[in-house]
PDB file of C-alpha atoms in Angstrom:
ATOM      1  CA  UNK A   1       2.454 -59.958-121.252  1.00  0.00           C
ATOM      2  CA  UNK A   2       2.299 -57.713-118.514  1.00  0.00           C
ATOM      3  CA  UNK A   3       5.692 -57.454-116.670  1.00  0.00           C
ATOM      4  CA  UNK A   4       5.829 -56.179-112.852  1.00  0.00           C
ATOM      5  CA  UNK A   5       8.039 -53.160-111.801  1.00  0.00           C
ATOM      6  CA  UNK A   6      10.516 -53.605-109.495  1.00  0.00           C
ATOM      7  CA  UNK A   7       8.602 -52.225-106.017  1.00  0.00           C
ATOM      8  CA  UNK A   8       5.997 -54.451-107.360  1.00  0.00           C
ATOM      9  CA  UNK A   9       7.445 -57.502-107.411  1.00  0.00           C
ATOM     10  CA  UNK A  10       9.194 -56.545-104.294  1.00  0.00           C
ATOM     11  CA  UNK A  11       5.763 -55.983-102.776  1.00  0.00           C
ATOM     12  CA  UNK A  12       4.197 -59.025-104.279  1.00  0.00           C
ATOM     13  CA  UNK A  13       7.222 -61.234-102.909  1.00  0.00           C
ATOM     14  CA  UNK A  14       6.615 -59.457 -99.215  1.00  0.00           C
ATOM     15  CA  UNK A  15       2.295 -60.267 -99.941  1.00  0.00           C
ATOM     16  CA  UNK A  16       3.317 -63.643-100.449  1.00  0.00           C
ATOM     17  CA  UNK A  17       5.395 -63.782 -97.286  1.00  0.00           C
ATOM     18  CA  UNK A  18       3.608 -61.908 -95.139  1.00  0.00           C
ATOM     19  CA  UNK A  19       0.243 -61.993 -95.720  1.00  0.00           C
ATOM     20  CA  UNK A  20      -2.209 -59.430 -94.314  1.00  0.00           C
ATOM     21  CA  UNK A  21      -3.631 -61.263 -90.789  1.00  0.00           C
ATOM     22  CA  UNK A  22      -6.433 -60.158 -88.309  1.00  0.00           C
ATOM     23  CA  UNK A  23      -5.856 -58.015 -85.639  1.00  0.00           C
ATOM     24  CA  UNK A  24      -8.352 -60.442 -83.700  1.00  0.00           C
ATOM     25  CA  UNK A  25      -7.278 -63.787 -84.484  1.00  0.00           C
ATOM     26  CA  UNK A  26      -4.132 -63.419 -86.805  1.00  0.00           C
ATOM     27  CA  UNK A  27      -5.441 -65.842 -89.243  1.00  0.00           C
ATOM     28  CA  UNK A  28      -5.016 -64.580 -92.867  1.00  0.00           C
ATOM     29  CA  UNK A  29      -6.863 -62.301 -94.405  1.00  0.00           C
ATOM     30  CA  UNK A  30      -8.121 -63.703 -98.107  1.00  0.00           C
ATOM     31  CA  UNK A  31     -10.185 -61.411-100.950  1.00  0.00           C
ATOM     32  CA  UNK A  32     -10.958 -59.138 -97.515  1.00  0.00           C
ATOM     33  CA  UNK A  33     -12.431 -56.250-100.250  1.00  0.00           C
ATOM     34  CA  UNK A  34     -12.842 -53.809 -97.333  1.00  0.00           C
ATOM     35  CA  UNK A  35      -9.387 -53.721 -96.005  1.00  0.00           C
ATOM     36  CA  UNK A  36     -10.296 -53.315 -92.469  1.00  0.00           C
ATOM     37  CA  UNK A  37      -7.741 -55.646 -90.746  1.00  0.00           C
ATOM     38  CA  UNK A  38     -10.141 -57.843 -89.309  1.00  0.00           C
ATOM     39  CA  UNK A  39     -11.467 -61.327 -90.963  1.00  0.00           C
ATOM     40  CA  UNK A  40     -15.208 -61.949 -91.442  1.00  0.00           C
ATOM     41  CA  UNK A  41     -15.383 -63.811 -88.432  1.00  0.00           C
ATOM     42  CA  UNK A  42     -14.008 -60.864 -85.843  1.00  0.00           C
ATOM     43  CA  UNK A  43     -15.748 -58.361 -87.338  1.00  0.00           C
ATOM     44  CA  UNK A  44     -18.926 -58.942 -86.603  1.00  0.00           C
ATOM     45  CA  UNK A  45     -17.979 -59.082 -82.756  1.00  0.00           C
ATOM     46  CA  UNK A  46     -16.280 -55.421 -82.870  1.00  0.00           C
ATOM     47  CA  UNK A  47     -18.607 -53.839 -79.793  1.00  0.00           C
ATOM     48  CA  UNK A  48     -19.500 -50.852 -81.446  1.00  0.00           C
ATOM     49  CA  UNK A  49     -21.168 -48.160 -79.532  1.00  0.00           C
ATOM     50  CA  UNK A  50     -24.341 -47.606 -81.841  1.00  0.00           C
ATOM     51  CA  UNK A  51     -24.257 -43.533 -82.842  1.00  0.00           C
ATOM     52  CA  UNK A  52     -26.760 -42.333 -79.527  1.00  0.00           C
ATOM     53  CA  UNK A  53     -24.511 -44.061 -77.760  1.00  0.00           C
ATOM     54  CA  UNK A  54     -21.103 -42.919 -79.161  1.00  0.00           C
ATOM     55  CA  UNK A  55     -20.804 -39.373 -77.507  1.00  0.00           C
ATOM     56  CA  UNK A  56     -19.776 -38.510 -74.086  1.00  0.00           C
ATOM     57  CA  UNK A  57     -19.893 -34.868 -73.252  1.00  0.00           C
ATOM     58  CA  UNK A  58     -16.949 -32.503 -71.587  1.00  0.00           C
ATOM     59  CA  UNK A  59     -18.742 -31.686 -68.454  1.00  0.00           C
ATOM     60  CA  UNK A  60     -19.477 -35.337 -67.165  1.00  0.00           C
ATOM     61  CA  UNK A  61     -15.430 -35.467 -66.167  1.00  0.00           C
ATOM     62  CA  UNK A  62     -14.234 -31.347 -67.525  1.00  0.00           C
ATOM     63  CA  UNK A  63     -13.867 -28.351 -65.436  1.00  0.00           C
ATOM     64  CA  UNK A  64     -16.594 -26.206 -65.700  1.00  0.00           C
ATOM     65  CA  UNK A  65     -16.422 -23.679 -68.947  1.00  0.00           C
ATOM     66  CA  UNK A  66     -14.297 -26.056 -70.584  1.00  0.00           C
ATOM     67  CA  UNK A  67     -15.385 -28.113 -73.729  1.00  0.00           C
ATOM     68  CA  UNK A  68     -19.151 -26.957 -73.581  1.00  0.00           C
ATOM     69  CA  UNK A  69     -19.057 -26.869 -77.973  1.00  0.00           C
ATOM     70  CA  UNK A  70     -17.718 -30.382 -78.634  1.00  0.00           C
ATOM     71  CA  UNK A  71     -17.900 -33.757 -77.959  1.00  0.00           C
ATOM     72  CA  UNK A  72     -15.854 -36.724 -76.852  1.00  0.00           C
ATOM     73  CA  UNK A  73     -16.560 -39.400 -79.487  1.00  0.00           C
ATOM     74  CA  UNK A  74     -16.113 -42.919 -78.505  1.00  0.00           C
ATOM     75  CA  UNK A  75     -16.095 -45.563 -81.030  1.00  0.00           C
ATOM     76  CA  UNK A  76     -16.796 -48.848 -78.478  1.00  0.00           C
ATOM     77  CA  UNK A  77     -17.641 -50.555 -75.483  1.00  0.00           C
ATOM     78  CA  UNK A  78     -14.773 -51.748 -73.531  1.00  0.00           C
ATOM     79  CA  UNK A  79     -15.491 -55.446 -74.312  1.00  0.00           C
ATOM     80  CA  UNK A  80     -13.494 -58.337 -76.389  1.00  0.00           C
ATOM     81  CA  UNK A  81     -12.000 -58.614 -78.710  1.00  0.00           C
ATOM     82  CA  UNK A  82     -11.264 -55.264 -78.537  1.00  0.00           C
ATOM     83  CA  UNK A  83      -9.631 -54.799 -74.993  1.00  0.00           C
ATOM     84  CA  UNK A  84      -7.661 -57.732 -75.419  1.00  0.00           C
ATOM     85  CA  UNK A  85      -5.933 -55.338 -78.547  1.00  0.00           C
ATOM     86  CA  UNK A  86      -5.818 -52.788 -76.069  1.00  0.00           C
ATOM     87  CA  UNK A  87      -3.742 -54.771 -73.440  1.00  0.00           C
ATOM     88  CA  UNK A  88      -2.191 -56.398 -75.827  1.00  0.00           C
ATOM     89  CA  UNK A  89      -1.297 -53.004 -77.903  1.00  0.00           C
ATOM     90  CA  UNK A  90      -0.012 -51.208 -74.272  1.00  0.00           C
ATOM     91  CA  UNK A  91       1.574 -54.360 -72.854  1.00  0.00           C
ATOM     92  CA  UNK A  92       2.262 -56.770 -75.450  1.00  0.00           C
ATOM     93  CA  UNK A  93       4.943 -55.425 -77.604  1.00  0.00           C
ATOM     94  CA  UNK A  94       2.290 -55.278 -80.228  1.00  0.00           C
ATOM     95  CA  UNK A  95       2.393 -51.683 -82.316  1.00  0.00           C
ATOM     96  CA  UNK A  96       1.370 -52.905 -85.546  1.00  0.00           C
ATOM     97  CA  UNK A  97      -2.153 -52.934 -83.857  1.00  0.00           C
ATOM     98  CA  UNK A  98      -2.277 -49.492 -83.748  1.00  0.00           C
ATOM     99  CA  UNK A  99      -3.438 -49.807 -87.127  1.00  0.00           C
ATOM    100  CA  UNK A 100      -6.735 -51.598 -87.101  1.00  0.00           C
ATOM    101  CA  UNK A 101      -7.652 -49.624 -83.860  1.00  0.00           C
ATOM    102  CA  UNK A 102      -6.878 -46.106 -85.791  1.00  0.00           C
ATOM    103  CA  UNK A 103      -9.484 -47.983 -88.382  1.00  0.00           C
ATOM    104  CA  UNK A 104     -11.947 -48.128 -85.829  1.00  0.00           C
ATOM    105  CA  UNK A 105     -11.633 -44.546 -84.703  1.00  0.00           C
ATOM    106  CA  UNK A 106     -12.315 -43.528 -88.717  1.00  0.00           C
ATOM    107  CA  UNK A 107     -15.207 -45.290 -87.933  1.00  0.00           C
ATOM    108  CA  UNK A 108     -16.534 -43.744 -85.115  1.00  0.00           C
ATOM    109  CA  UNK A 109     -15.469 -40.442 -86.292  1.00  0.00           C
ATOM    110  CA  UNK A 110     -17.348 -40.053 -89.635  1.00  0.00           C
ATOM    111  CA  UNK A 111     -20.336 -41.061 -88.119  1.00  0.00           C
ATOM    112  CA  UNK A 112     -20.572 -37.784 -86.755  1.00  0.00           C
ATOM    113  CA  UNK A 113     -19.332 -35.877 -90.516  1.00  0.00           C
ATOM    114  CA  UNK A 114     -17.641 -33.588 -88.243  1.00  0.00           C
ATOM    115  CA  UNK A 115     -13.998 -31.782 -89.262  1.00  0.00           C
ATOM    116  CA  UNK A 116     -11.025 -31.444 -87.896  1.00  0.00           C
ATOM    117  CA  UNK A 117      -7.693 -29.275 -88.482  1.00  0.00           C
ATOM    118  CA  UNK A 118      -5.322 -31.532 -86.847  1.00  0.00           C
ATOM    119  CA  UNK A 119      -4.608 -34.753 -84.616  1.00  0.00           C
ATOM    120  CA  UNK A 120      -3.055 -35.079 -80.883  1.00  0.00           C
ATOM    121  CA  UNK A 121      -2.514 -37.784 -78.862  1.00  0.00           C
ATOM    122  CA  UNK A 122      -2.755 -38.324 -75.458  1.00  0.00           C
ATOM    123  CA  UNK A 123       1.822 -38.254 -73.817  1.00  0.00           C
ATOM    124  CA  UNK A 124       3.246 -40.417 -72.104  1.00  0.00           C
ATOM    125  CA  UNK A 125       6.517 -38.758 -70.017  1.00  0.00           C
ATOM    126  CA  UNK A 126       9.292 -39.671 -72.291  1.00  0.00           C
ATOM    127  CA  UNK A 127      10.794 -42.258 -69.198  1.00  0.00           C
ATOM    128  CA  UNK A 128       7.952 -44.390 -69.866  1.00  0.00           C
ATOM    129  CA  UNK A 129       7.861 -44.346 -73.330  1.00  0.00           C
ATOM    130  CA  UNK A 130      11.171 -45.233 -73.201  1.00  0.00           C
ATOM    131  CA  UNK A 131      10.132 -48.352 -70.906  1.00  0.00           C
ATOM    132  CA  UNK A 132       7.740 -48.883 -72.909  1.00  0.00           C
ATOM    133  CA  UNK A 133       9.126 -48.231 -76.021  1.00  0.00           C
ATOM    134  CA  UNK A 134       6.362 -46.382 -77.630  1.00  0.00           C
ATOM    135  CA  UNK A 135       3.434 -44.269 -76.739  1.00  0.00           C
ATOM    136  CA  UNK A 136       0.371 -46.518 -78.061  1.00  0.00           C
ATOM    137  CA  UNK A 137      -2.569 -43.548 -78.239  1.00  0.00           C
ATOM    138  CA  UNK A 138       0.465 -41.928 -80.245  1.00  0.00           C
ATOM    139  CA  UNK A 139       0.493 -44.733 -82.431  1.00  0.00           C
ATOM    140  CA  UNK A 140      -3.298 -44.872 -82.927  1.00  0.00           C
ATOM    141  CA  UNK A 141      -2.860 -40.593 -83.418  1.00  0.00           C
ATOM    142  CA  UNK A 142      -0.257 -41.091 -86.172  1.00  0.00           C
ATOM    143  CA  UNK A 143      -2.580 -43.929 -88.251  1.00  0.00           C
ATOM    144  CA  UNK A 144      -5.353 -41.481 -87.491  1.00  0.00           C
ATOM    145  CA  UNK A 145      -4.257 -38.747 -88.757  1.00  0.00           C
ATOM    146  CA  UNK A 146      -2.755 -40.303 -92.057  1.00  0.00           C
ATOM    147  CA  UNK A 147      -6.295 -42.671 -92.564  1.00  0.00           C
ATOM    148  CA  UNK A 148      -7.763 -38.829 -92.560  1.00  0.00           C
ATOM    149  CA  UNK A 149      -5.463 -37.145 -94.245  1.00  0.00           C
ATOM    150  CA  UNK A 150      -4.945 -34.346 -90.829  1.00  0.00           C
ATOM    151  CA  UNK A 151      -1.470 -33.230 -89.690  1.00  0.00           C
ATOM    152  CA  UNK A 152      -0.624 -35.158 -86.825  1.00  0.00           C
ATOM    153  CA  UNK A 153       0.748 -32.797 -84.513  1.00  0.00           C
ATOM    154  CA  UNK A 154       1.063 -34.739 -80.958  1.00  0.00           C
ATOM    155  CA  UNK A 155       4.757 -33.525 -80.603  1.00  0.00           C
ATOM    156  CA  UNK A 156       3.510 -30.272 -79.504  1.00  0.00           C
ATOM    157  CA  UNK A 157       1.347 -31.786 -76.258  1.00  0.00           C
ATOM    158  CA  UNK A 158       3.987 -33.079 -73.282  1.00  0.00           C
ATOM    159  CA  UNK A 159       3.818 -34.695 -70.025  1.00  0.00           C
ATOM    160  CA  UNK A 160       5.787 -32.554 -67.779  1.00  0.00           C
ATOM    161  CA  UNK A 161       6.451 -34.928 -65.182  1.00  0.00           C
ATOM    162  CA  UNK A 162       6.275 -38.762 -64.286  1.00  0.00           C
ATOM    163  CA  UNK A 163       2.746 -39.373 -62.666  1.00  0.00           C
ATOM    164  CA  UNK A 164       1.449 -42.544 -60.677  1.00  0.00           C
ATOM    165  CA  UNK A 165      -0.537 -45.167 -62.999  1.00  0.00           C
ATOM    166  CA  UNK A 166      -3.915 -44.111 -62.872  1.00  0.00           C
ATOM    167  CA  UNK A 167      -4.724 -47.454 -62.765  1.00  0.00           C
ATOM    168  CA  UNK A 168      -3.028 -47.528 -59.449  1.00  0.00           C
ATOM    169  CA  UNK A 169      -5.714 -44.445 -58.483  1.00  0.00           C
ATOM    170  CA  UNK A 170      -9.179 -45.668 -57.232  1.00  0.00           C
ATOM    171  CA  UNK A 171     -11.066 -42.285 -57.046  1.00  0.00           C
ATOM    172  CA  UNK A 172     -11.599 -39.520 -59.592  1.00  0.00           C
ATOM    173  CA  UNK A 173     -10.065 -37.197 -56.932  1.00  0.00           C
ATOM    174  CA  UNK A 174      -6.792 -39.155 -56.821  1.00  0.00           C
ATOM    175  CA  UNK A 175      -6.833 -39.011 -60.307  1.00  0.00           C
ATOM    176  CA  UNK A 176      -7.340 -35.644 -60.974  1.00  0.00           C
ATOM    177  CA  UNK A 177      -4.984 -34.946 -58.232  1.00  0.00           C
ATOM    178  CA  UNK A 178      -2.020 -36.725 -59.814  1.00  0.00           C
ATOM    179  CA  UNK A 179      -2.635 -35.342 -63.580  1.00  0.00           C
ATOM    180  CA  UNK A 180      -3.269 -31.566 -62.403  1.00  0.00           C
ATOM    181  CA  UNK A 181      -0.738 -29.500 -64.152  1.00  0.00           C
ATOM    182  CA  UNK A 182       0.890 -32.473 -65.396  1.00  0.00           C
ATOM    183  CA  UNK A 183       0.453 -31.264 -69.161  1.00  0.00           C
ATOM    184  CA  UNK A 184       1.728 -28.484 -71.102  1.00  0.00           C
ATOM    185  CA  UNK A 185       2.161 -26.997 -74.443  1.00  0.00           C
ATOM    186  CA  UNK A 186       5.558 -26.856 -75.928  1.00  0.00           C
ATOM    187  CA  UNK A 187       6.907 -22.946 -76.302  1.00  0.00           C
ATOM    188  CA  UNK A 188       6.930 -22.914 -79.801  1.00  0.00           C
ATOM    189  CA  UNK A 189       3.755 -24.285 -80.940  1.00  0.00           C
ATOM    190  CA  UNK A 190       1.876 -22.351 -82.460  1.00  0.00           C
ATOM    191  CA  UNK A 191      -1.813 -23.737 -84.191  1.00  0.00           C
ATOM    192  CA  UNK A 192      -1.770 -22.791 -87.779  1.00  0.00           C
ATOM    193  CA  UNK A 193      -4.311 -21.108 -89.358  1.00  0.00           C
ATOM    194  CA  UNK A 194      -5.508 -19.643 -86.324  1.00  0.00           C
ATOM    195  CA  UNK A 195      -8.710 -17.834 -86.923  1.00  0.00           C
ATOM    196  CA  UNK A 196     -10.164 -22.061 -88.111  1.00  0.00           C
ATOM    197  CA  UNK A 197     -12.529 -22.726 -86.040  1.00  0.00           C
ATOM    198  CA  UNK A 198     -12.342 -26.619 -86.601  1.00  0.00           C
ATOM    199  CA  UNK A 199     -11.482 -28.077 -83.372  1.00  0.00           C
ATOM    200  CA  UNK A 200      -8.026 -30.266 -82.894  1.00  0.00           C
ATOM    201  CA  UNK A 201      -8.830 -34.307 -82.215  1.00  0.00           C
ATOM    202  CA  UNK A 202      -7.021 -35.365 -79.136  1.00  0.00           C
ATOM    203  CA  UNK A 203      -6.593 -39.298 -79.202  1.00  0.00           C
ATOM    204  CA  UNK A 204      -6.267 -41.876 -76.477  1.00  0.00           C
ATOM    205  CA  UNK A 205      -7.127 -45.576 -76.158  1.00  0.00           C
ATOM    206  CA  UNK A 206      -8.591 -46.327 -73.519  1.00  0.00           C
ATOM    207  CA  UNK A 207     -11.273 -43.489 -71.085  1.00  0.00           C
ATOM    208  CA  UNK A 208     -11.949 -44.643 -67.396  1.00  0.00           C
ATOM    209  CA  UNK A 209     -13.393 -41.590 -65.508  1.00  0.00           C
ATOM    210  CA  UNK A 210     -12.167 -38.842 -68.001  1.00  0.00           C
ATOM    211  CA  UNK A 211      -9.704 -37.391 -66.443  1.00  0.00           C
ATOM    212  CA  UNK A 212      -6.414 -37.872 -68.985  1.00  0.00           C
ATOM    213  CA  UNK A 213      -8.166 -36.971 -71.502  1.00  0.00           C
ATOM    214  CA  UNK A 214      -9.787 -33.991 -69.246  1.00  0.00           C
ATOM    215  CA  UNK A 215      -6.235 -32.751 -68.320  1.00  0.00           C
ATOM    216  CA  UNK A 216      -4.793 -33.495 -71.705  1.00  0.00           C
ATOM    217  CA  UNK A 217      -6.597 -31.499 -73.158  1.00  0.00           C
ATOM    218  CA  UNK A 218      -6.897 -28.235 -70.504  1.00  0.00           C
ATOM    219  CA  UNK A 219      -3.565 -26.636 -72.626  1.00  0.00           C
ATOM    220  CA  UNK A 220      -5.286 -26.836 -75.419  1.00  0.00           C
ATOM    221  CA  UNK A 221      -8.861 -24.672 -74.125  1.00  0.00           C
ATOM    222  CA  UNK A 222      -6.002 -22.783 -72.292  1.00  0.00           C
ATOM    223  CA  UNK A 223      -5.142 -21.228 -75.620  1.00  0.00           C
ATOM    224  CA  UNK A 224      -8.580 -21.056 -77.268  1.00  0.00           C
ATOM    225  CA  UNK A 225      -8.082 -24.006 -78.822  1.00  0.00           C
ATOM    226  CA  UNK A 226     -11.458 -26.242 -79.404  1.00  0.00           C
ATOM    227  CA  UNK A 227     -10.605 -30.194 -79.084  1.00  0.00           C
ATOM    228  CA  UNK A 228     -13.013 -32.785 -79.564  1.00  0.00           C
ATOM    229  CA  UNK A 229     -11.712 -36.293 -77.571  1.00  0.00           C
ATOM    230  CA  UNK A 230     -11.762 -39.506 -79.530  1.00  0.00           C
ATOM    231  CA  UNK A 231     -11.200 -42.862 -77.908  1.00  0.00           C
ATOM    232  CA  UNK A 232     -11.205 -46.624 -79.208  1.00  0.00           C
ATOM    233  CA  UNK A 233     -13.197 -47.461 -76.178  1.00  0.00           C
ATOM    234  CA  UNK A 234     -14.781 -46.840 -72.838  1.00  0.00           C
ATOM    235  CA  UNK A 235     -17.205 -48.332 -70.491  1.00  0.00           C
ATOM    236  CA  UNK A 236     -18.299 -44.838 -69.676  1.00  0.00           C
ATOM    237  CA  UNK A 237     -22.342 -44.225 -70.033  1.00  0.00           C
ATOM    238  CA  UNK A 238     -23.089 -41.536 -72.797  1.00  0.00           C
ATOM    239  CA  UNK A 239     -25.260 -37.983 -72.065  1.00  0.00           C
ATOM    240  CA  UNK A 240     -27.737 -39.017 -74.851  1.00  0.00           C
ATOM    241  CA  UNK A 241     -29.123 -35.382 -74.871  1.00  0.00           C
ATOM    242  CA  UNK A 242     -25.712 -34.218 -76.885  1.00  0.00           C
ATOM    243  CA  UNK A 243     -27.656 -35.580 -80.400  1.00  0.00           C
ATOM    244  CA  UNK A 244     -28.888 -33.268 -82.123  1.00  0.00           C
ATOM    245  CA  UNK A 245     -28.095 -29.864 -80.291  1.00  0.00           C
ATOM    246  CA  UNK A 246     -25.945 -27.689 -82.488  1.00  0.00           C
ATOM    247  CA  UNK A 247     -23.105 -28.411 -81.232  1.00  0.00           C
ATOM    248  CA  UNK A 248     -20.644 -27.576 -84.226  1.00  0.00           C
ATOM    249  CA  UNK A 249     -21.020 -30.620 -85.809  1.00  0.00           C
ATOM    250  CA  UNK A 250     -23.230 -32.064 -88.734  1.00  0.00           C
ATOM    251  CA  UNK A 251     -25.695 -34.601 -88.201  1.00  0.00           C
ATOM    252  CA  UNK A 252     -24.141 -38.393 -88.758  1.00  0.00           C
ATOM    253  CA  UNK A 253     -25.721 -41.007 -90.751  1.00  0.00           C
ATOM    254  CA  UNK A 254     -25.822 -44.638 -90.065  1.00  0.00           C
ATOM    255  CA  UNK A 255     -26.865 -45.574 -87.023  1.00  0.00           C
ATOM    256  CA  UNK A 256     -24.606 -48.584 -86.887  1.00  0.00           C
ATOM    257  CA  UNK A 257     -20.826 -48.267 -87.632  1.00  0.00           C
ATOM    258  CA  UNK A 258     -18.666 -49.589 -90.584  1.00  0.00           C
ATOM    259  CA  UNK A 259     -15.154 -48.665 -92.682  1.00  0.00           C
ATOM    260  CA  UNK A 260     -16.707 -45.484 -94.563  1.00  0.00           C
ATOM    261  CA  UNK A 261     -14.339 -43.336 -96.800  1.00  0.00           C
ATOM    262  CA  UNK A 262     -12.799 -40.595 -94.816  1.00  0.00           C
ATOM    263  CA  UNK A 263     -13.836 -37.265 -93.735  1.00  0.00           C
ATOM    264  CA  UNK A 264     -15.249 -34.431 -96.082  1.00  0.00           C
ATOM    265  CA  UNK A 265     -13.004 -32.158 -97.124  1.00  0.00           C
ATOM    266  CA  UNK A 266     -12.983 -28.488 -96.663  1.00  0.00           C
TER     267      UNK A 266
END
């Protein structure tokens, strides 16, 4: 007879008391072999972008000359059930959803065969983070970094000042003015392996006009750190001309999404 060790007994007991549940519908997951975090009813409903729709160009919403060698990768369209999950994470005190959303990011990321040297989240101002209890982008970035086995450097990018909520501003120009100069790297940040050509991944939950992601990337670009944007969801249309261009990433295989292996190791 095989006996379970103490830790195994505890894990088995916790699994019985608190079985894994679908991140969308909260049903108990039974025999979920792919460990995606979604039940078999909800998984097909995730609005994954096709591979040809998943790359956005920094030039569509960023300053000229920045980011031209790397894209912004967007995993899904901003539709239910992802839209509801993101709103619940942001406003409904549901930090556990970050893990499932990070798996969706891994799915989108793996389709392009890219590698990175570290992960950074778009930050909230400290006061806003205290009010909310957490930075939703930070939770997603931390879970993503763990899943792809790369360091999380989010603490090195800070928001210098309180700004108006971007959702309250109507035009792109208003959003740019609101966030201009709002982000900076901490003075003691040194990106390891300075001769490493791999980019840093800048993570956010939702991309609307691209202003927030771009303004957060500028301090990295000014320090000659290449940046790939990575967002869970957006309704922004892609620039398909990016596909096939020699922009520093390898062409990827599947046309549709799936929860595949993590990125290739150098």
